[in-house]
Coordinates of C-alpha atoms and ligand atoms in Angstrom, one line a residue:
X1 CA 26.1 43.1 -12.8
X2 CA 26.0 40.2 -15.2
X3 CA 27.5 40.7 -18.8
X4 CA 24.4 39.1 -20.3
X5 CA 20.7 40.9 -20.9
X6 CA 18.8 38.6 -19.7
X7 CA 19.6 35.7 -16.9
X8 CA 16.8 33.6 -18.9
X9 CA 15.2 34.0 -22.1
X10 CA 12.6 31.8 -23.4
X11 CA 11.4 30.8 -26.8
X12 CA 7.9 30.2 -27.1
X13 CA 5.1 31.5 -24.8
X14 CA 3.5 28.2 -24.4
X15 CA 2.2 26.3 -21.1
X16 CA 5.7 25.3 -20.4
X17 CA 7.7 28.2 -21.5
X18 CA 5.0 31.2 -19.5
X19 CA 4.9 28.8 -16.4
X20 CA 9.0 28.8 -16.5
X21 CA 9.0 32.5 -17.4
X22 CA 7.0 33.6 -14.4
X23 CA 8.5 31.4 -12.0
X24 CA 11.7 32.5 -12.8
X25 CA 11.1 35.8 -12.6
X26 CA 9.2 35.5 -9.5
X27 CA 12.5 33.7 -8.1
X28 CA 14.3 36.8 -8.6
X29 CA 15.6 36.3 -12.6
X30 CA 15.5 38.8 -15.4
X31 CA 13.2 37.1 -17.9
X32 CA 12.3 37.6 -21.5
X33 CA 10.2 35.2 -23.7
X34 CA 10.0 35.2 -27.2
X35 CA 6.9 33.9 -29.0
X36 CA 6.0 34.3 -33.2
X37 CA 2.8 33.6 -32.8
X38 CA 0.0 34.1 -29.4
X39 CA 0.8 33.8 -25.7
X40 CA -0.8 30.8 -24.3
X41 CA 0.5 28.5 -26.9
X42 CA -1.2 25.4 -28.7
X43 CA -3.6 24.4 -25.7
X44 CA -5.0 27.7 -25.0
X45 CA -4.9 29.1 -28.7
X46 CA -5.6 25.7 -30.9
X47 CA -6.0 23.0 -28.7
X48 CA -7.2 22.0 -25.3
X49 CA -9.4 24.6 -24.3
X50 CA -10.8 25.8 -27.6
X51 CA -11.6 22.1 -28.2
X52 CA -13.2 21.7 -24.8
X53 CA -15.5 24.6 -25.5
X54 CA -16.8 22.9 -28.5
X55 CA -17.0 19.5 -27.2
X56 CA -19.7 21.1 -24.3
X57 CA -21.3 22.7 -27.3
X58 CA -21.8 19.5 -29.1
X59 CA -23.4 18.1 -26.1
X60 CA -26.0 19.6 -26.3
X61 CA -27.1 17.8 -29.2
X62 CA -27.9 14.9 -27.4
X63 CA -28.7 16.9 -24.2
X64 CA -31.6 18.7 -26.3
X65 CA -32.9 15.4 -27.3
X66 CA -32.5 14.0 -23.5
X67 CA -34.6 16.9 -22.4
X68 CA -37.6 15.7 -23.6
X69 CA -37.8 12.9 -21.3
X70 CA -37.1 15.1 -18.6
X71 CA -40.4 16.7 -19.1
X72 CA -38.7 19.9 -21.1
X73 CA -40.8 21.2 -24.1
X74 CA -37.8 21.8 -26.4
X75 CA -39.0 22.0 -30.4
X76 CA -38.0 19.7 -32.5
X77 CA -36.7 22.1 -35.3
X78 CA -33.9 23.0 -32.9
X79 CA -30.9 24.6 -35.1
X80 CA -27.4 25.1 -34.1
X81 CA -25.4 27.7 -35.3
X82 CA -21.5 27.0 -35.9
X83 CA -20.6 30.4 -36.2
X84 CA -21.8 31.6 -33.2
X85 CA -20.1 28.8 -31.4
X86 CA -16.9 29.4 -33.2
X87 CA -17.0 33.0 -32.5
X88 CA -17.5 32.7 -29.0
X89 CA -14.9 30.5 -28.5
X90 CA -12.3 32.7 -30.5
X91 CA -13.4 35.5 -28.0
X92 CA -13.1 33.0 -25.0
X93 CA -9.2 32.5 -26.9
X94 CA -8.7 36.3 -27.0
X95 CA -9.4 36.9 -23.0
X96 CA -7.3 33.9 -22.2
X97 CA -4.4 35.1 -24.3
X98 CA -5.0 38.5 -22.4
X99 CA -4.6 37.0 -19.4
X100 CA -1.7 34.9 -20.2
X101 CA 0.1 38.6 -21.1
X102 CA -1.0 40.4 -18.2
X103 CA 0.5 37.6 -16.0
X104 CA 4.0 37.9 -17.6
X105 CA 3.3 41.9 -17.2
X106 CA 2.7 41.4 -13.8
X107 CA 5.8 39.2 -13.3
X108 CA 8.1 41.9 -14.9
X109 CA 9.0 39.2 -18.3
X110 CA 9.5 41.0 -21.2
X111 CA 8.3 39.7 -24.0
X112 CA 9.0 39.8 -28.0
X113 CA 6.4 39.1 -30.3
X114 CA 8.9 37.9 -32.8
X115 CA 10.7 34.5 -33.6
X116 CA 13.5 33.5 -32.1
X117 CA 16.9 31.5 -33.1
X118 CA 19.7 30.6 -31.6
X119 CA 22.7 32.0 -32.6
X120 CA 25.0 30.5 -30.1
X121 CA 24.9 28.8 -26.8
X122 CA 24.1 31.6 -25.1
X123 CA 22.6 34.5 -27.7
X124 CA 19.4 34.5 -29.9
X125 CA 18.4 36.5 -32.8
X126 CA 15.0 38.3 -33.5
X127 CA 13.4 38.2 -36.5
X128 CA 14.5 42.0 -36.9
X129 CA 18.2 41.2 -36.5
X130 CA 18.7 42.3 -32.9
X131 CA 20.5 40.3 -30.8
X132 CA 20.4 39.6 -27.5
X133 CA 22.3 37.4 -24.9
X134 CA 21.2 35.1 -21.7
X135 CA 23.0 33.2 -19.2
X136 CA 20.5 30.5 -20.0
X137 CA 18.3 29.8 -23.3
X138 CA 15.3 27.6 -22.9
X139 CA 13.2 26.0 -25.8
X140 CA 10.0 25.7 -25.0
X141 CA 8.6 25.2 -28.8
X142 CA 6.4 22.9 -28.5
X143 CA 4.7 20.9 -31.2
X144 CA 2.8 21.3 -34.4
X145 CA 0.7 19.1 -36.2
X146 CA 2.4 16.3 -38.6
X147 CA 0.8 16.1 -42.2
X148 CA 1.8 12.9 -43.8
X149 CA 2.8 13.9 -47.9
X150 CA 0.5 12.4 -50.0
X151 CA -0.8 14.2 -53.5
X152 CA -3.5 16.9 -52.5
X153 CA -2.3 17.3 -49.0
X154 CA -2.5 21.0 -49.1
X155 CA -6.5 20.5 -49.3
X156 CA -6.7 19.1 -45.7
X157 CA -7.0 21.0 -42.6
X158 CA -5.3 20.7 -39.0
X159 CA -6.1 21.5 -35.5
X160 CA -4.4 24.7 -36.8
X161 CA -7.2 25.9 -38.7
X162 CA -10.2 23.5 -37.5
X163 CA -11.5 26.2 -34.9
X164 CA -11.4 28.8 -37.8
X165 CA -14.1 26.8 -40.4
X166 CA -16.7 29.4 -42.1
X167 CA -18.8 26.7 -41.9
X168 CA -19.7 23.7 -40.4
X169 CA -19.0 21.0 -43.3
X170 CA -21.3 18.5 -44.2
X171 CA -19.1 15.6 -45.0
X172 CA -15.6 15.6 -42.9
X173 CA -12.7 12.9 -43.3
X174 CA -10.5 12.7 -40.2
X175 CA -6.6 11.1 -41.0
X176 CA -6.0 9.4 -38.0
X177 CA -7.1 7.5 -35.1
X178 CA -5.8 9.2 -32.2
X179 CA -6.7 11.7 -29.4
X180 CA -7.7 14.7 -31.7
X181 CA -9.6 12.4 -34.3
X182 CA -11.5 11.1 -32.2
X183 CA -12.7 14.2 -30.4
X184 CA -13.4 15.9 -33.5
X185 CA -15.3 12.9 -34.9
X186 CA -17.2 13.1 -31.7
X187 CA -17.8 17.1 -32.0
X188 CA -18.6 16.8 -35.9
X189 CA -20.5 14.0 -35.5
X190 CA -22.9 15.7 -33.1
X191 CA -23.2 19.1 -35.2
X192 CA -25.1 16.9 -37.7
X193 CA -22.1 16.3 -39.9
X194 CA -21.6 12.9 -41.5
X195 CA -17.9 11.9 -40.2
X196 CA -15.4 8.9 -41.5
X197 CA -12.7 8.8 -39.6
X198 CA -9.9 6.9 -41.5
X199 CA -6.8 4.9 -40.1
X200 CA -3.3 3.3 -41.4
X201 CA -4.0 1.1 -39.0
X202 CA -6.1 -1.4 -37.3
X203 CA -6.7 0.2 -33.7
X204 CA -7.7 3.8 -32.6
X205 CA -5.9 5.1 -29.7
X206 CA -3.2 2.9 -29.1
X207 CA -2.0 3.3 -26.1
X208 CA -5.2 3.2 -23.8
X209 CA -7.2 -0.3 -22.5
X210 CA -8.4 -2.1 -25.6
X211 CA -11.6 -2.8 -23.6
X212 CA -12.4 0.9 -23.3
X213 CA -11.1 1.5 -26.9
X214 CA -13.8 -0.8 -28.4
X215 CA -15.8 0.4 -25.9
X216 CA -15.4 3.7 -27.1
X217 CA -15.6 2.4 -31.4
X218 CA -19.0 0.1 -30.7
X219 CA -20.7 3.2 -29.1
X220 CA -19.2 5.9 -32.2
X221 CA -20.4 3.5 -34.8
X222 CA -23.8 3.7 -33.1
X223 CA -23.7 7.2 -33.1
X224 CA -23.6 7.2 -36.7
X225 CA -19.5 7.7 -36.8
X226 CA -17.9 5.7 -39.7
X227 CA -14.5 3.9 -39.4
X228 CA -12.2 2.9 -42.1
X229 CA -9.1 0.6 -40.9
X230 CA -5.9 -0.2 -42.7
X231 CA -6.8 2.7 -44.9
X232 CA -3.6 5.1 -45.7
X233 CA -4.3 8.1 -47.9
X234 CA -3.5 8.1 -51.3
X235 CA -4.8 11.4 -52.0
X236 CA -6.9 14.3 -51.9
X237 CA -8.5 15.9 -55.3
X238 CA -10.4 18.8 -55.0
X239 CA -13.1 19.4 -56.8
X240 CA -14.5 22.6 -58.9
X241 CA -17.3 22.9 -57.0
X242 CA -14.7 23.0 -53.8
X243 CA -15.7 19.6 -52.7
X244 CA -13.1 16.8 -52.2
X245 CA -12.3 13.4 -53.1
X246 CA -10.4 11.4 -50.9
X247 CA -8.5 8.3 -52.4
X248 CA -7.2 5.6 -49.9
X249 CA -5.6 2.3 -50.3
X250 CA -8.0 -0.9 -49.9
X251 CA -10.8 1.3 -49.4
X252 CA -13.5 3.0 -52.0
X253 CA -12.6 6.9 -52.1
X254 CA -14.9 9.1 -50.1
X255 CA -16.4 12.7 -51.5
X256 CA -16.0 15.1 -48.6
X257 CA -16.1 19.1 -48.1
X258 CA -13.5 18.7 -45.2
X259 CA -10.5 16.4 -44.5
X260 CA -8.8 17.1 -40.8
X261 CA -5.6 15.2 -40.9
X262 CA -4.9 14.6 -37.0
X263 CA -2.0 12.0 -37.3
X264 CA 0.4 13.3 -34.5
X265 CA 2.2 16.4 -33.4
X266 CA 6.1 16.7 -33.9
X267 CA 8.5 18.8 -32.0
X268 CA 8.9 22.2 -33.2
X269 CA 12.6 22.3 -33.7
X270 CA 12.9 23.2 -37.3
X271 CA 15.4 26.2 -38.7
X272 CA 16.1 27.2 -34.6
X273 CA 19.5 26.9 -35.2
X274 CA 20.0 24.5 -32.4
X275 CA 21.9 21.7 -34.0
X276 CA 24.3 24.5 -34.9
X277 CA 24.7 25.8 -31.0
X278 CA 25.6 21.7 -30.6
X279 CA 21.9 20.9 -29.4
X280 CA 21.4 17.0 -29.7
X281 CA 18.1 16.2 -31.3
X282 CA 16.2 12.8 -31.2
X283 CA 15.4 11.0 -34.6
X284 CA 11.9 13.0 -34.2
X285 CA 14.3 16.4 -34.4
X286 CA 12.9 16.4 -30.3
X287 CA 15.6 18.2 -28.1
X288 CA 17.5 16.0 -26.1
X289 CA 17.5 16.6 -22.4
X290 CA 18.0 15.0 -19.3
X291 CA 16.2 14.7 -15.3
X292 CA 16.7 18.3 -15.1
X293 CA 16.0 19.7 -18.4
X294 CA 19.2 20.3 -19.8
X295 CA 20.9 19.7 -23.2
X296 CA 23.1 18.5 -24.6
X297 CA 24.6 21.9 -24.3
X298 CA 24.6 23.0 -20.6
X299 CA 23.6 26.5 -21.3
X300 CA 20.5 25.6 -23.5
X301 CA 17.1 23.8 -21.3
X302 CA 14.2 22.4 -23.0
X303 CA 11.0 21.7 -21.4
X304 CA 7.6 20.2 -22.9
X305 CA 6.5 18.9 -26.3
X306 CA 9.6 19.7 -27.8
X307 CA 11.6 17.5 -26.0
X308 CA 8.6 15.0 -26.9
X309 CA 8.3 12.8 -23.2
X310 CA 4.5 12.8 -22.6
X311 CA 3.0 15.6 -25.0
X312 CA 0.7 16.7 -22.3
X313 CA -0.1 20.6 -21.0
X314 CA -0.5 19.7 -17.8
X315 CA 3.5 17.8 -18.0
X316 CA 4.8 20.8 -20.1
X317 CA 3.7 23.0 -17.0
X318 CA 5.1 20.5 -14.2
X319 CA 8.5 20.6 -16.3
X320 CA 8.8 24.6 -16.7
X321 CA 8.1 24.8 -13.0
X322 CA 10.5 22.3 -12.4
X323 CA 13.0 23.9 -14.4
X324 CA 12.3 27.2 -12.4
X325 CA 12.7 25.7 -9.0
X326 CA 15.4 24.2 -9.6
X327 CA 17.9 26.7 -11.4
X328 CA 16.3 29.8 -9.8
X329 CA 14.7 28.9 -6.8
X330 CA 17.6 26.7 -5.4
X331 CA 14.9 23.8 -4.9
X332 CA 16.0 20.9 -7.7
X333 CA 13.2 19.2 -8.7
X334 CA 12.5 16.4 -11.1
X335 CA 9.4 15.7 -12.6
X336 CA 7.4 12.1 -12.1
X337 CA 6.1 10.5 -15.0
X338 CA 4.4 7.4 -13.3
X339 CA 0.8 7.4 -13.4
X340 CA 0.1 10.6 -15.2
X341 CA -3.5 10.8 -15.8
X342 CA -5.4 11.6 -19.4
X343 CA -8.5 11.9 -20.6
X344 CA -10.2 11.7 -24.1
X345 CA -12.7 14.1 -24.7
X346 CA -14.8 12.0 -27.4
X347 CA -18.4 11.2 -27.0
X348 CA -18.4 9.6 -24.3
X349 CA -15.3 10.8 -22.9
X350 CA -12.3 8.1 -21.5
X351 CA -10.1 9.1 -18.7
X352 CA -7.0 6.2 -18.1
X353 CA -4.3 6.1 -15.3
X354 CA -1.7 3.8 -14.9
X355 CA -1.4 0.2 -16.5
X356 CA -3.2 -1.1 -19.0
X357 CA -4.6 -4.4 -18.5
X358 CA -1.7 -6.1 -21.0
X359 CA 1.1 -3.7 -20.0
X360 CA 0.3 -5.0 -16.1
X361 CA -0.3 -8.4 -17.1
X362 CA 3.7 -8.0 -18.7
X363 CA 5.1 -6.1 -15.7
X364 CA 3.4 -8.2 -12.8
X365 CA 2.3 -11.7 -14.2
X366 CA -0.3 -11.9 -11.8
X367 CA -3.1 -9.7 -12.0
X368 CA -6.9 -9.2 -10.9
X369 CA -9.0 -7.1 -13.1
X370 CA -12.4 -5.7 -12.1
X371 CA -14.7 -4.2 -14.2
X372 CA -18.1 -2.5 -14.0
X373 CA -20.4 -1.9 -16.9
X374 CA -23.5 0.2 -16.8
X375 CA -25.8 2.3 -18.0
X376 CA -25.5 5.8 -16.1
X377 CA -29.1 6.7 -14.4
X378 CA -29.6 9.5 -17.0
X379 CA -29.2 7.6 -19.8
X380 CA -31.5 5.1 -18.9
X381 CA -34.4 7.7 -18.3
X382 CA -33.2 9.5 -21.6
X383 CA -33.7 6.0 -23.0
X384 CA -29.7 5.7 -24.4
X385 CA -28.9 2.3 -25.1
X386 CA -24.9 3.6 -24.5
X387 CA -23.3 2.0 -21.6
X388 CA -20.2 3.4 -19.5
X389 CA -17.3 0.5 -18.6
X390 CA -15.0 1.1 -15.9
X391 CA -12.1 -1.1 -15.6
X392 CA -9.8 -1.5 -13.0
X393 CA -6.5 -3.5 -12.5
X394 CA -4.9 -4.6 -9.7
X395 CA -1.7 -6.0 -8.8
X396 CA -2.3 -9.6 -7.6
X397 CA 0.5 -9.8 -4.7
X398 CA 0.3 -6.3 -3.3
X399 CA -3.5 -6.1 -4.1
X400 CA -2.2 -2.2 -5.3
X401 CA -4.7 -0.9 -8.2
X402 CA -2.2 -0.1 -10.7
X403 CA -4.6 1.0 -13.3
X404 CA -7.9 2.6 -13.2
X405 CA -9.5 3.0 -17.3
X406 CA -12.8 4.7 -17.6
X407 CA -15.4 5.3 -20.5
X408 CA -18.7 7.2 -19.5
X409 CA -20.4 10.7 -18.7
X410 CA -18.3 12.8 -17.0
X411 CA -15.0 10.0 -16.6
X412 CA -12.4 12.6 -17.0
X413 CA -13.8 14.3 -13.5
X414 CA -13.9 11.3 -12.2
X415 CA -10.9 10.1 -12.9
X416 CA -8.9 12.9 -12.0
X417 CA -9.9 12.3 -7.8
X418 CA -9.3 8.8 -8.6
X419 CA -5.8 9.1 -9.4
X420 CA -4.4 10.2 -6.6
X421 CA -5.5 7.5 -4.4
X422 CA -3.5 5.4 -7.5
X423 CA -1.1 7.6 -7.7
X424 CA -0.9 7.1 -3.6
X425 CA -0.5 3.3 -4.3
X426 CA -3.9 2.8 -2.8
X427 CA -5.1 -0.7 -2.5
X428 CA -8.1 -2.9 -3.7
X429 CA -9.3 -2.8 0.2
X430 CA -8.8 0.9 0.6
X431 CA -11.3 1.2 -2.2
X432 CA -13.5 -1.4 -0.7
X433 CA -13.7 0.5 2.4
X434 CA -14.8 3.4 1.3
X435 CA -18.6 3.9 1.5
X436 CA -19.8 4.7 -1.5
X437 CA -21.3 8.0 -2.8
X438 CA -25.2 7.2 -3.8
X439 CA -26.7 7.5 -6.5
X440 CA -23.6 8.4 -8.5
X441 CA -21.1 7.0 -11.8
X442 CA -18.4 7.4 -9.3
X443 CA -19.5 4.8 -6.6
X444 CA -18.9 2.1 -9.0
X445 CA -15.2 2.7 -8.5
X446 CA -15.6 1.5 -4.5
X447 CA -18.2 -1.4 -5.3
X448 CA -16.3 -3.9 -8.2
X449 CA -16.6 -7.2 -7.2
Ligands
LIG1 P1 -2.0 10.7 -31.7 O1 -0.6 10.4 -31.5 O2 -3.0 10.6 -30.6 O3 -2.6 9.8 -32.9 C1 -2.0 9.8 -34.1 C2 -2.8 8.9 -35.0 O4 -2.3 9.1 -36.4 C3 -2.6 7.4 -34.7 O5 -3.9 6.8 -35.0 C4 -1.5 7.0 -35.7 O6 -1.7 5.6 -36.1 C5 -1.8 7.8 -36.9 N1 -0.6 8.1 -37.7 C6 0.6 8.4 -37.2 N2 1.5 8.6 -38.2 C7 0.8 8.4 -39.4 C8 1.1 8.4 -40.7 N3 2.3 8.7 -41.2 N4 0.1 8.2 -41.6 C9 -1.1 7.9 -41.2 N5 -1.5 7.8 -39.9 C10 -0.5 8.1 -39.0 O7 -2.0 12.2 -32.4 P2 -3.1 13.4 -32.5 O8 -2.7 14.1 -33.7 O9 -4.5 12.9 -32.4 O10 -2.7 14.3 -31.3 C11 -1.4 14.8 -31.1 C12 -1.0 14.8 -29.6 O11 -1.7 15.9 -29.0 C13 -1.4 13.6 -28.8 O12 -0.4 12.6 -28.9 C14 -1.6 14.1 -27.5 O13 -0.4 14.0 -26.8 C15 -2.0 15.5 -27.7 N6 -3.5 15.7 -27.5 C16 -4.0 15.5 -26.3 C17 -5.3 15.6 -26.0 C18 -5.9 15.3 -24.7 O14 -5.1 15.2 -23.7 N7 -7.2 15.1 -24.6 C19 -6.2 16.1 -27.1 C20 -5.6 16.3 -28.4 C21 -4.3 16.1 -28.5 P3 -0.9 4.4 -35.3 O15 -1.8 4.1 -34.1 O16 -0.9 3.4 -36.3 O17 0.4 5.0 -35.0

């Protein structure tokens, strides 16, 4: 019988830490999880999936409108309704959550609806006092949303409380020129609201093909979206009337009834107690951990975007599965971070895998790039000037397609079959020889010339 009460116990209920939990337990462990706040964590409470349901409901703006030339009779004095949105999309939250619960149920994990600390390298305290021991401890915090400080801060909202709004507002500034800025410009932008999205910068979403990323800011503007570059925040004044005023540096301030700072997430390591159970942290306060998941201190594992490696859900799950295979289910695993896929769910959506055009340019010299730019079928009968780029890039001496970078209707499904035959180290040919799949977006991938 072992000395401690649980073999594993968990902090934070998140895609990482309930995908650890239950695979653990279903290898045979004695599991508990802590978590302060809901089961499912960021993606299924505040994040990915809320935000997905919302982006499908803003589609329908221009879907409506499209309609018409489809031969539908929709009236022009068409009216959306945020708070019916928003409350079905709570409710959507509160069956997911339920299901996330019954699953640990079902896999015997106990779980504590309290905080957790550390107390040592192998005991945690409860925010009631009661302690309890493990063999192992893994932190599986997460992230939460960084808030530069700037006067007025506390007037801006996050992705914390952006699905909660009592209303739609009419004027929103978005901090930020990243994943969640643009999807929220995108998903304002289409409710009818007038959006600014403002960056320290000069570039939105650093990181992806800066083809597709001016892609992406040509089409936005068009939509109406406004940009504002090398713009920090000075600060945020709020008015009597409730209304804001937003000061920025080398830029005119802007009156708005809503500011959504979205300028990055940071690990969620503060007052856990780990750098006092010997826990190495990054400079980001991230928890330090190597190929198998394991700190600094051998007791304590940490697994997705607190240890801050790709802040994905989909890696956070790979990770606490990994963790579980390998310490319980006697099958080590390590997880692969070449070619992980992502997607942008802005308006129109980008999906990306692999190289950039200048990152392969740097890591092979030699490099053919093929692109195709179009306007999808639909669009042309709706009569939508937009136009969806595909890019792809290929490795000059093993004619390997080492990056595949889409903007367009739909590019996130596509891209997510596409990636495997990248991910396979398909070739230029094997794309060739694939007959393509007509009329559709996703036969431009096997005809680039
Ligand atoms: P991102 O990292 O995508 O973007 C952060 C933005 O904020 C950048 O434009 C950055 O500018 C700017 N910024 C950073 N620090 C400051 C600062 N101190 N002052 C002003 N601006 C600053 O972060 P998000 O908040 O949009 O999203 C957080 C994370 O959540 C993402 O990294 C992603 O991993 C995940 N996410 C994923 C989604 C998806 O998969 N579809 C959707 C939403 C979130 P600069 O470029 O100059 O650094």
């Amino acid at each position: 019988m072992s000395d401690f009460d649980y073999d594993l116990f968990v902090i934070g209920a998140g895609s990482g830490g309930v995908r650890a939990s239950r695979v653990a337990a279903a290898h045979g462990a004695r599991v508990a999880v802590a978590e302060e706040y809901r089961v499912g964590g960021a993606c299924v409470i505040r994040g990915c999936v809320p935000k997905k349901l919302l982006v499908y409901g803003a589609q329908f703006a221009e879907d409506l409108k499209d309609a018409r030339q489809f031969g539908w009779d929709v009236p022009t004095d068409c009216r959306f309704d945020w708070n019916v949105l928003r409350d079905n999309v709570l409710a959507e939250v509160d069956r997911l959550e339920g299901l996330y619960g019954q699953t640990l149920d079902s896999h015997k994990v106990t779980v504590f609806r309290s905080r957790a600390t550390l107390i040592g390298p192998q005991k945690v305290r409860l925010a009631d006092g009661q302690e309890i021991s493990a063999e192992r401890i893994l932190i599986a915090t997460g992230g939460r949303p960084f808030v530069p400080d700037f006067p007025g801060s506390e007037h801006a909202i996050t992705s914390n409380e952006v699905f909660h709004l009592d209303a739609l507002p009419r004027r929103v500034v978005i901090a930020g020129g990243g994943y969640i800025a643009n999807e929220f410009a995108g998903i304002f932008n289409e409710f009818g609201s007038k959006v600014t999205i403002v960056n320290r910068g000069d570039a939105i979403l650093r990181g992806y093909d800066e083809q597709i990323r001016d892609r992406l800011l040509q089409i936005s503007m068009t939509k109406g979206i406004e940009f504002k570059f090398n713009a920090p925040f000075r600060s945020i004044e709020k008015k009597a009337d409730g209304s804001l005023t937003v000061t920025l540096e080398n830029c005119d301030s802007i009156e708005a009834d809503a500011v959504l700072v979205a300028t990055g997430r940071v690990p969620n390591t503060a007052g856990l107690g780990l750098e006092d159970a010997g826990v190495d942290l990054d400079e980001q306060g991230a928890v330090e951990v190597d190929d198998h998941n394991q700190s600094s201190v051998p007791s304590i594992y940490a697994v997705g975007d607190v240890t801050n490696r790709i802040q994905l859900t989909p890696v956070a799950i790979r990770e606490g599965q990994a963790f579980a295979d390998s310490v319980y289910g006697g099958k080590p695993t390590t997880v692969d971070y070449a070619n992980v896929p992502s997607a942008v769910f802005s308006h129109p959506p980008i999906g990306a895998v692999g190289l950039t055009e200048a990152e392969a340019r740097d890591r092979f010299g030699s490099i053919r790039v093929y692109t195709s730019d179009f306007r999808a079928m639909k669009n042309v009968l709706a009569g939508r000037s937009e136009r969806a780029l595909y890019k792809m890039v290929v490795d000059e001496a093993s004619d390997r397609v080492v990056g595949l970078h889409m903007i367009g209707p739909d590019a996130p499904e596509i891209l997510q079959a596409a990636a495997i035959a990248v991910k396979a180290g398909l070739t230029k040919a094997d794309f060739d020889a694939t007959v393509a799949l007509h009329p559709s977006m996703a036969e431009e991938l096997v005809l680039m010339k």
